[in-house]
């Protein structure tokens, strides 16, 4: 078996101290950074914090169509049988729907919004493709939270993503407030890689997508980063865009309120950062979680003539 360098060892038998990331945060060169909707202050904020919150990036009325779709998904019993549909571990209510861009034209078109693609290219400096898409529904009263984690740690260990050259876009479909379990981000945490302990079992995704217990940071490491950077709840009305770097620590609490917290997520990976074999898992995860038949997202210009409905 040929030797493969692993820049981000994790899922270890013995503890390992956090170390500085071995990739730039913004991969685009100066010319690419100047060619897009993000201004220099926004680029500097993404570099510093590891995320950007852009209120009203999409018109609020445009999110109504997604909410209507969600209502119909909730009524579709056959849908719940699909592997891409994850239910809450206790209430059985819908928790996440994966690979939505493959079966919802409305969702697919949103991922190709020219301003969004141009912003992502200002950060990643290359063509991109969708590594993963999902809707996290977090229903009223019963929506369960997500433990603290770095997405990159999972995507490196279980999907074989080699480098940190990937950005998540989250779009709020409903009001995200302090009451209904908003996304919590730790500013500056993206600059450190936190190796985790443990061994990834077979088909771990059948558990982790309901409750992640492996690949989560050691409390002492987590405390150090939170005491340095604080915790930023991402609040805003429908249509808010949150861009967060693949290694930015995040979590969210349970939703005990009467109001759902439904967010779209789609993950743009650089075409220069294609998935390899998992770095710390017995087998690759299914295509609906981690795309391997990657298709670069269409040129934005191909979509400027088609308004987003
Ligand atoms: O395992 C994953 O890919 C998923 N898990 C979490 C907690 N966030 C990213 C992604 O949806
Ligand atoms: Fe995550």
mmCIF file of C-alpha atoms and ligand atoms in Angstrom:
data_model
loop_
_atom_site.group_PDB
_atom_site.id
_atom_site.type_symbol
_atom_site.label_atom_id
_atom_site.label_comp_id
_atom_site.label_asym_id
_atom_site.label_seq_id
_atom_site.Cartn_x
_atom_site.Cartn_y
_atom_site.Cartn_z
ATOM 1 C CA UNK A 1 0.000 0.000 0.000
ATOM 2 C CA UNK A 2 1.480 3.357 -1.044
ATOM 3 C CA UNK A 3 2.151 5.959 1.675
ATOM 4 C CA UNK A 4 -0.383 8.812 1.853
ATOM 5 C CA UNK A 5 0.387 11.997 3.793
ATOM 6 C CA UNK A 6 -2.292 12.858 6.355
ATOM 7 C CA UNK A 7 -2.012 16.529 7.330
ATOM 8 C CA UNK A 8 -4.898 16.287 9.810
ATOM 9 C CA UNK A 9 -4.597 13.095 11.870
ATOM 10 C CA UNK A 10 -7.730 12.408 13.931
ATOM 11 C CA UNK A 11 -9.783 9.588 15.515
ATOM 12 C CA UNK A 12 -6.632 8.633 17.450
ATOM 13 C CA UNK A 13 -5.819 6.122 20.195
ATOM 14 C CA UNK A 14 -3.830 8.699 22.211
ATOM 15 C CA UNK A 15 -4.523 12.418 22.805
ATOM 16 C CA UNK A 16 -2.884 14.955 20.472
ATOM 17 C CA UNK A 17 -2.708 18.706 21.061
ATOM 18 C CA UNK A 18 -4.527 21.089 18.696
ATOM 19 C CA UNK A 19 -2.267 22.565 16.003
ATOM 20 C CA UNK A 20 -2.593 25.462 13.544
ATOM 21 C CA UNK A 21 -4.397 24.647 10.307
ATOM 22 C CA UNK A 22 -2.080 23.776 7.399
ATOM 23 C CA UNK A 23 -4.167 25.498 4.732
ATOM 24 C CA UNK A 24 -4.974 29.148 3.992
ATOM 25 C CA UNK A 25 -8.435 30.349 4.976
ATOM 26 C CA UNK A 26 -8.907 32.273 1.719
ATOM 27 C CA UNK A 27 -7.364 30.421 -1.242
ATOM 28 C CA UNK A 28 -8.220 32.985 -3.939
ATOM 29 C CA UNK A 29 -5.474 35.308 -5.170
ATOM 30 C CA UNK A 30 -5.836 39.114 -5.053
ATOM 31 C CA UNK A 31 -7.440 39.337 -8.509
ATOM 32 C CA UNK A 32 -9.973 36.616 -7.682
ATOM 33 C CA UNK A 33 -10.752 38.227 -4.311
ATOM 34 C CA UNK A 34 -11.484 41.531 -6.091
ATOM 35 C CA UNK A 35 -13.930 39.828 -8.482
ATOM 36 C CA UNK A 36 -17.117 39.222 -6.535
ATOM 37 C CA UNK A 37 -19.813 40.598 -4.200
ATOM 38 C CA UNK A 38 -17.783 40.394 -0.957
ATOM 39 C CA UNK A 39 -15.975 43.624 -0.113
ATOM 40 C CA UNK A 40 -12.570 43.853 1.593
ATOM 41 C CA UNK A 41 -14.113 44.191 5.067
ATOM 42 C CA UNK A 42 -16.222 41.062 4.535
ATOM 43 C CA UNK A 43 -13.219 39.124 3.209
ATOM 44 C CA UNK A 44 -11.178 40.250 6.226
ATOM 45 C CA UNK A 45 -14.001 39.200 8.580
ATOM 46 C CA UNK A 46 -14.187 35.735 7.002
ATOM 47 C CA UNK A 47 -10.405 35.378 7.324
ATOM 48 C CA UNK A 48 -10.508 36.488 10.974
ATOM 49 C CA UNK A 49 -13.683 34.777 12.209
ATOM 50 C CA UNK A 50 -14.172 31.832 9.849
ATOM 51 C CA UNK A 51 -17.704 32.906 8.893
ATOM 52 C CA UNK A 52 -19.880 35.709 7.513
ATOM 53 C CA UNK A 53 -23.550 36.426 8.283
ATOM 54 C CA UNK A 54 -25.305 38.271 5.426
ATOM 55 C CA UNK A 55 -28.873 39.280 6.389
ATOM 56 C CA UNK A 56 -31.502 39.439 3.594
ATOM 57 C CA UNK A 57 -29.117 37.957 1.021
ATOM 58 C CA UNK A 58 -32.221 36.318 -0.487
ATOM 59 C CA UNK A 59 -35.679 37.966 -0.539
ATOM 60 C CA UNK A 60 -37.807 36.744 2.370
ATOM 61 C CA UNK A 61 -40.724 35.868 0.059
ATOM 62 C CA UNK A 62 -38.451 33.513 -1.885
ATOM 63 C CA UNK A 63 -38.122 31.327 1.246
ATOM 64 C CA UNK A 64 -41.895 30.729 1.340
ATOM 65 C CA UNK A 65 -41.633 28.248 -1.548
ATOM 66 C CA UNK A 66 -39.088 26.207 0.417
ATOM 67 C CA UNK A 67 -41.314 26.240 3.501
ATOM 68 C CA UNK A 68 -44.259 24.989 1.432
ATOM 69 C CA UNK A 69 -42.015 22.206 0.100
ATOM 70 C CA UNK A 70 -41.037 21.293 3.669
ATOM 71 C CA UNK A 71 -44.690 21.078 4.698
ATOM 72 C CA UNK A 72 -45.347 18.640 1.837
ATOM 73 C CA UNK A 73 -42.250 16.560 2.720
ATOM 74 C CA UNK A 74 -43.585 16.286 6.287
ATOM 75 C CA UNK A 75 -46.838 14.760 4.944
ATOM 76 C CA UNK A 76 -45.045 12.288 2.656
ATOM 77 C CA UNK A 77 -44.765 8.967 4.562
ATOM 78 C CA UNK A 78 -42.925 7.310 1.652
ATOM 79 C CA UNK A 79 -40.239 9.981 1.913
ATOM 80 C CA UNK A 80 -39.350 8.892 5.467
ATOM 81 C CA UNK A 81 -38.303 5.492 4.115
ATOM 82 C CA UNK A 82 -35.526 7.017 1.992
ATOM 83 C CA UNK A 83 -31.970 6.717 3.368
ATOM 84 C CA UNK A 84 -31.445 10.460 2.762
ATOM 85 C CA UNK A 85 -34.142 11.248 5.338
ATOM 86 C CA UNK A 86 -32.964 11.376 8.957
ATOM 87 C CA UNK A 87 -35.525 11.452 11.794
ATOM 88 C CA UNK A 88 -35.062 12.625 15.380
ATOM 89 C CA UNK A 89 -33.820 9.837 17.649
ATOM 90 C CA UNK A 90 -36.675 10.240 20.148
ATOM 91 C CA UNK A 91 -39.697 11.939 18.536
ATOM 92 C CA UNK A 92 -39.284 10.390 15.083
ATOM 93 C CA UNK A 93 -39.946 13.784 13.513
ATOM 94 C CA UNK A 94 -37.986 14.827 10.407
ATOM 95 C CA UNK A 95 -34.484 16.016 11.407
ATOM 96 C CA UNK A 96 -32.546 16.312 8.122
ATOM 97 C CA UNK A 97 -33.042 15.701 4.425
ATOM 98 C CA UNK A 98 -29.815 15.085 2.474
ATOM 99 C CA UNK A 99 -28.969 15.531 -1.226
ATOM 100 C CA UNK A 100 -31.960 17.838 -1.643
ATOM 101 C CA UNK A 101 -30.358 19.614 -4.618
ATOM 102 C CA UNK A 102 -30.665 16.328 -6.534
ATOM 103 C CA UNK A 103 -34.427 16.096 -6.237
ATOM 104 C CA UNK A 104 -35.587 19.670 -5.747
ATOM 105 C CA UNK A 105 -35.196 22.031 -8.684
ATOM 106 C CA UNK A 106 -35.923 24.986 -6.398
ATOM 107 C CA UNK A 107 -33.049 23.968 -4.126
ATOM 108 C CA UNK A 108 -30.726 23.198 -7.055
ATOM 109 C CA UNK A 109 -31.290 26.629 -8.553
ATOM 110 C CA UNK A 110 -30.544 28.320 -5.223
ATOM 111 C CA UNK A 111 -27.147 26.598 -5.102
ATOM 112 C CA UNK A 112 -26.341 28.162 -8.475
ATOM 113 C CA UNK A 113 -27.294 31.729 -7.577
ATOM 114 C CA UNK A 114 -24.625 33.819 -9.384
ATOM 115 C CA UNK A 115 -23.911 36.185 -6.448
ATOM 116 C CA UNK A 116 -23.481 33.206 -4.128
ATOM 117 C CA UNK A 117 -21.200 31.327 -6.515
ATOM 118 C CA UNK A 118 -19.120 34.450 -7.092
ATOM 119 C CA UNK A 119 -18.760 34.949 -3.316
ATOM 120 C CA UNK A 120 -17.656 31.335 -2.844
ATOM 121 C CA UNK A 121 -15.129 31.685 -5.665
ATOM 122 C CA UNK A 122 -13.693 34.785 -3.963
ATOM 123 C CA UNK A 123 -12.911 32.488 -1.022
ATOM 124 C CA UNK A 124 -11.930 29.192 -2.669
ATOM 125 C CA UNK A 125 -10.296 30.555 -5.833
ATOM 126 C CA UNK A 126 -11.499 27.751 -8.115
ATOM 127 C CA UNK A 127 -14.506 26.081 -9.652
ATOM 128 C CA UNK A 128 -16.619 24.339 -7.029
ATOM 129 C CA UNK A 129 -19.058 21.467 -6.765
ATOM 130 C CA UNK A 130 -21.641 20.428 -4.183
ATOM 131 C CA UNK A 131 -20.015 18.089 -1.672
ATOM 132 C CA UNK A 132 -23.211 17.777 0.398
ATOM 133 C CA UNK A 133 -26.608 19.429 0.673
ATOM 134 C CA UNK A 134 -29.199 19.109 3.407
ATOM 135 C CA UNK A 135 -32.145 20.754 5.073
ATOM 136 C CA UNK A 136 -32.028 20.709 8.871
ATOM 137 C CA UNK A 137 -35.621 21.097 9.985
ATOM 138 C CA UNK A 138 -35.283 21.393 13.785
ATOM 139 C CA UNK A 139 -39.072 21.194 14.342
ATOM 140 C CA UNK A 140 -40.942 23.126 17.015
ATOM 141 C CA UNK A 141 -40.737 21.650 20.574
ATOM 142 C CA UNK A 142 -38.893 18.478 19.413
ATOM 143 C CA UNK A 143 -35.939 19.638 17.269
ATOM 144 C CA UNK A 144 -32.762 18.225 18.751
ATOM 145 C CA UNK A 145 -29.443 20.083 18.613
ATOM 146 C CA UNK A 146 -26.022 19.259 17.172
ATOM 147 C CA UNK A 147 -22.947 18.750 19.381
ATOM 148 C CA UNK A 148 -19.891 20.993 19.000
ATOM 149 C CA UNK A 149 -17.854 19.868 15.999
ATOM 150 C CA UNK A 150 -15.778 20.827 12.964
ATOM 151 C CA UNK A 151 -17.383 19.611 9.746
ATOM 152 C CA UNK A 152 -13.926 19.252 8.213
ATOM 153 C CA UNK A 153 -12.893 16.757 10.919
ATOM 154 C CA UNK A 154 -15.735 14.473 9.815
ATOM 155 C CA UNK A 155 -15.287 15.116 6.095
ATOM 156 C CA UNK A 156 -11.551 14.405 6.391
ATOM 157 C CA UNK A 157 -11.904 11.289 8.561
ATOM 158 C CA UNK A 158 -14.992 9.749 6.971
ATOM 159 C CA UNK A 159 -15.124 11.206 3.441
ATOM 160 C CA UNK A 160 -11.424 11.556 2.624
ATOM 161 C CA UNK A 161 -11.481 15.333 2.076
ATOM 162 C CA UNK A 162 -7.744 16.098 1.964
ATOM 163 C CA UNK A 163 -7.489 19.861 2.604
ATOM 164 C CA UNK A 164 -9.430 22.721 4.162
ATOM 165 C CA UNK A 165 -10.699 24.282 0.909
ATOM 166 C CA UNK A 166 -14.448 24.056 1.361
ATOM 167 C CA UNK A 167 -17.211 26.433 2.464
ATOM 168 C CA UNK A 168 -20.696 25.768 3.823
ATOM 169 C CA UNK A 169 -23.575 28.037 2.845
ATOM 170 C CA UNK A 170 -26.556 28.034 5.160
ATOM 171 C CA UNK A 171 -29.767 29.874 4.246
ATOM 172 C CA UNK A 172 -32.409 30.436 6.907
ATOM 173 C CA UNK A 173 -35.943 29.455 5.869
ATOM 174 C CA UNK A 174 -37.498 30.607 9.142
ATOM 175 C CA UNK A 175 -36.687 33.184 11.811
ATOM 176 C CA UNK A 176 -33.526 32.065 13.647
ATOM 177 C CA UNK A 177 -33.688 33.567 17.144
ATOM 178 C CA UNK A 178 -32.272 32.925 20.614
ATOM 179 C CA UNK A 179 -35.379 30.835 21.308
ATOM 180 C CA UNK A 180 -35.341 28.151 18.601
ATOM 181 C CA UNK A 181 -31.784 26.757 18.550
ATOM 182 C CA UNK A 182 -29.808 28.999 16.201
ATOM 183 C CA UNK A 183 -26.478 27.971 14.710
ATOM 184 C CA UNK A 184 -23.687 28.779 17.212
ATOM 185 C CA UNK A 185 -20.241 29.575 15.785
ATOM 186 C CA UNK A 186 -16.889 30.095 17.542
ATOM 187 C CA UNK A 187 -15.003 33.007 15.942
ATOM 188 C CA UNK A 188 -11.371 32.139 15.157
ATOM 189 C CA UNK A 189 -11.809 28.398 15.807
ATOM 190 C CA UNK A 190 -11.234 27.624 12.115
ATOM 191 C CA UNK A 191 -7.529 28.411 12.566
ATOM 192 C CA UNK A 192 -6.919 25.340 14.750
ATOM 193 C CA UNK A 193 -7.340 21.646 13.999
ATOM 194 C CA UNK A 194 -8.552 19.663 17.026
ATOM 195 C CA UNK A 195 -7.568 15.975 16.681
ATOM 196 C CA UNK A 196 -10.177 13.708 18.301
ATOM 197 C CA UNK A 197 -9.984 10.333 20.031
ATOM 198 C CA UNK A 198 -11.692 7.078 19.103
ATOM 199 C CA UNK A 199 -12.157 4.716 16.174
ATOM 200 C CA UNK A 200 -14.851 5.182 13.521
ATOM 201 C CA UNK A 201 -17.120 2.107 13.499
ATOM 202 C CA UNK A 202 -18.703 0.602 10.381
ATOM 203 C CA UNK A 203 -21.639 2.638 8.963
ATOM 204 C CA UNK A 204 -21.128 5.274 11.663
ATOM 205 C CA UNK A 205 -23.259 7.779 9.717
ATOM 206 C CA UNK A 206 -26.378 5.822 10.744
ATOM 207 C CA UNK A 207 -25.767 7.163 14.249
ATOM 208 C CA UNK A 208 -23.790 10.390 13.790
ATOM 209 C CA UNK A 209 -26.469 12.116 11.695
ATOM 210 C CA UNK A 210 -28.883 11.697 14.624
ATOM 211 C CA UNK A 211 -26.362 12.393 17.384
ATOM 212 C CA UNK A 212 -22.606 12.801 16.890
ATOM 213 C CA UNK A 213 -20.607 11.250 19.753
ATOM 214 C CA UNK A 214 -17.330 10.534 17.897
ATOM 215 C CA UNK A 215 -15.167 13.140 16.190
ATOM 216 C CA UNK A 216 -16.247 15.763 18.697
ATOM 217 C CA UNK A 217 -13.555 17.973 20.273
ATOM 218 C CA UNK A 218 -12.040 17.259 23.699
ATOM 219 C CA UNK A 219 -13.706 19.558 26.288
ATOM 220 C CA UNK A 220 -10.384 21.136 27.286
ATOM 221 C CA UNK A 221 -9.596 22.043 23.654
ATOM 222 C CA UNK A 222 -13.125 23.329 23.113
ATOM 223 C CA UNK A 223 -12.959 25.471 26.252
ATOM 224 C CA UNK A 224 -9.674 27.037 25.129
ATOM 225 C CA UNK A 225 -11.090 28.120 21.751
ATOM 226 C CA UNK A 226 -14.407 29.352 23.157
ATOM 227 C CA UNK A 227 -12.667 31.362 25.892
ATOM 228 C CA UNK A 228 -10.510 32.934 23.160
ATOM 229 C CA UNK A 229 -13.225 33.616 20.592
ATOM 230 C CA UNK A 230 -16.561 33.468 22.356
ATOM 231 C CA UNK A 231 -19.796 32.028 20.939
ATOM 232 C CA UNK A 232 -21.705 33.853 18.190
ATOM 233 C CA UNK A 233 -25.384 32.853 17.706
ATOM 234 C CA UNK A 234 -26.421 33.384 14.087
ATOM 235 C CA UNK A 235 -29.767 35.123 14.311
ATOM 236 C CA UNK A 236 -31.792 36.581 11.464
ATOM 237 C CA UNK A 237 -34.951 36.411 9.427
ATOM 238 C CA UNK A 238 -35.677 34.108 6.455
ATOM 239 C CA UNK A 239 -33.223 34.622 3.585
ATOM 240 C CA UNK A 240 -30.163 35.239 5.762
ATOM 241 C CA UNK A 241 -27.018 33.670 4.262
ATOM 242 C CA UNK A 242 -24.361 32.288 6.594
ATOM 243 C CA UNK A 243 -21.065 31.361 4.939
ATOM 244 C CA UNK A 244 -18.834 29.339 7.257
ATOM 245 C CA UNK A 245 -15.463 27.771 6.674
ATOM 246 C CA UNK A 246 -15.343 23.948 6.764
ATOM 247 C CA UNK A 247 -13.252 23.942 9.974
ATOM 248 C CA UNK A 248 -15.158 26.529 12.015
ATOM 249 C CA UNK A 249 -16.444 24.980 15.259
ATOM 250 C CA UNK A 250 -20.218 25.081 15.497
ATOM 251 C CA UNK A 251 -23.158 23.574 17.346
ATOM 252 C CA UNK A 252 -26.806 24.287 18.066
ATOM 253 C CA UNK A 253 -29.135 23.647 20.954
ATOM 254 C CA UNK A 254 -32.507 21.893 21.144
ATOM 255 C CA UNK A 255 -35.533 23.779 19.879
ATOM 256 C CA UNK A 256 -38.030 23.960 22.769
ATOM 257 C CA UNK A 257 -39.938 26.870 21.225
ATOM 258 C CA UNK A 258 -43.204 26.732 19.256
ATOM 259 C CA UNK A 259 -41.333 27.975 16.173
ATOM 260 C CA UNK A 260 -39.409 25.669 13.759
ATOM 261 C CA UNK A 261 -35.810 26.543 12.881
ATOM 262 C CA UNK A 262 -35.408 25.276 9.331
ATOM 263 C CA UNK A 263 -32.183 26.002 7.462
ATOM 264 C CA UNK A 264 -30.824 24.950 4.105
ATOM 265 C CA UNK A 265 -27.176 23.899 3.969
ATOM 266 C CA UNK A 266 -25.065 23.260 0.899
ATOM 267 C CA UNK A 267 -21.360 22.674 0.949
ATOM 268 C CA UNK A 268 -19.126 23.977 -1.818
ATOM 269 C CA UNK A 269 -15.894 22.044 -2.195
ATOM 270 C CA UNK A 270 -13.090 23.156 -4.518
ATOM 271 C CA UNK A 271 -12.668 20.937 -7.563
ATOM 272 C CA UNK A 272 -8.993 20.916 -6.502
ATOM 273 C CA UNK A 273 -9.969 19.195 -3.247
ATOM 274 C CA UNK A 274 -11.722 16.032 -4.444
ATOM 275 C CA UNK A 275 -12.439 13.269 -1.984
ATOM 276 C CA UNK A 276 -9.948 10.449 -1.561
ATOM 277 C CA UNK A 277 -10.305 7.306 0.544
ATOM 278 C CA UNK A 278 -11.381 8.076 4.138
ATOM 279 C CA UNK A 279 -8.453 9.079 6.381
ATOM 280 C CA UNK A 280 -9.983 7.498 9.497
ATOM 281 C CA UNK A 281 -12.974 5.301 8.695
ATOM 282 C CA UNK A 282 -13.437 1.725 7.444
ATOM 283 C CA UNK A 283 -15.389 2.645 4.304
ATOM 284 C CA UNK A 284 -16.535 5.662 2.260
ATOM 285 C CA UNK A 285 -19.922 7.149 3.134
ATOM 286 C CA UNK A 286 -22.794 7.002 0.625
ATOM 287 C CA UNK A 287 -22.947 9.393 -2.335
ATOM 288 C CA UNK A 288 -25.975 11.209 -0.807
ATOM 289 C CA UNK A 289 -23.784 12.355 2.099
ATOM 290 C CA UNK A 290 -20.499 12.943 0.272
ATOM 291 C CA UNK A 291 -20.502 13.386 -3.516
ATOM 292 C CA UNK A 292 -17.727 11.583 -5.372
ATOM 293 C CA UNK A 293 -19.198 11.834 -8.857
ATOM 294 C CA UNK A 294 -18.471 15.544 -8.614
ATOM 295 C CA UNK A 295 -19.962 17.962 -11.135
ATOM 296 C CA UNK A 296 -18.572 21.521 -11.099
ATOM 297 C CA UNK A 297 -21.451 23.892 -10.427
ATOM 298 C CA UNK A 298 -22.487 25.660 -13.635
ATOM 299 C CA UNK A 299 -20.850 28.943 -14.555
ATOM 300 C CA UNK A 300 -22.894 31.726 -12.864
ATOM 301 C CA UNK A 301 -23.287 33.429 -16.229
ATOM 302 C CA UNK A 302 -25.355 30.461 -17.374
ATOM 303 C CA UNK A 303 -27.940 31.442 -14.786
ATOM 304 C CA UNK A 304 -28.036 35.199 -14.980
ATOM 305 C CA UNK A 305 -30.863 35.031 -17.572
ATOM 306 C CA UNK A 306 -32.959 32.760 -15.358
ATOM 307 C CA UNK A 307 -34.490 34.557 -12.403
ATOM 308 C CA UNK A 308 -34.764 32.509 -9.215
ATOM 309 C CA UNK A 309 -38.507 31.895 -8.685
HETATM 310 O O1 LIG B 1 -21.448 14.219 8.989
HETATM 311 C C1 LIG B 1 -21.782 15.176 8.297
HETATM 312 O O2 LIG B 1 -21.392 15.360 7.129
HETATM 313 C C2 LIG B 1 -22.823 16.094 8.894
HETATM 314 N N1 LIG B 1 -22.705 16.240 10.309
HETATM 315 C C3 LIG B 1 -22.717 17.415 10.935
HETATM 316 C C4 LIG B 1 -22.918 17.431 12.415
HETATM 317 N N2 LIG B 1 -22.497 18.568 10.305
HETATM 318 C C5 LIG B 1 -22.089 18.467 8.880
HETATM 319 C C6 LIG B 1 -22.874 17.408 8.187
HETATM 320 O O3 LIG B 1 -24.177 17.722 8.030
HETATM 321 FE FE1 LIG B 2 -21.916 20.598 11.014
#
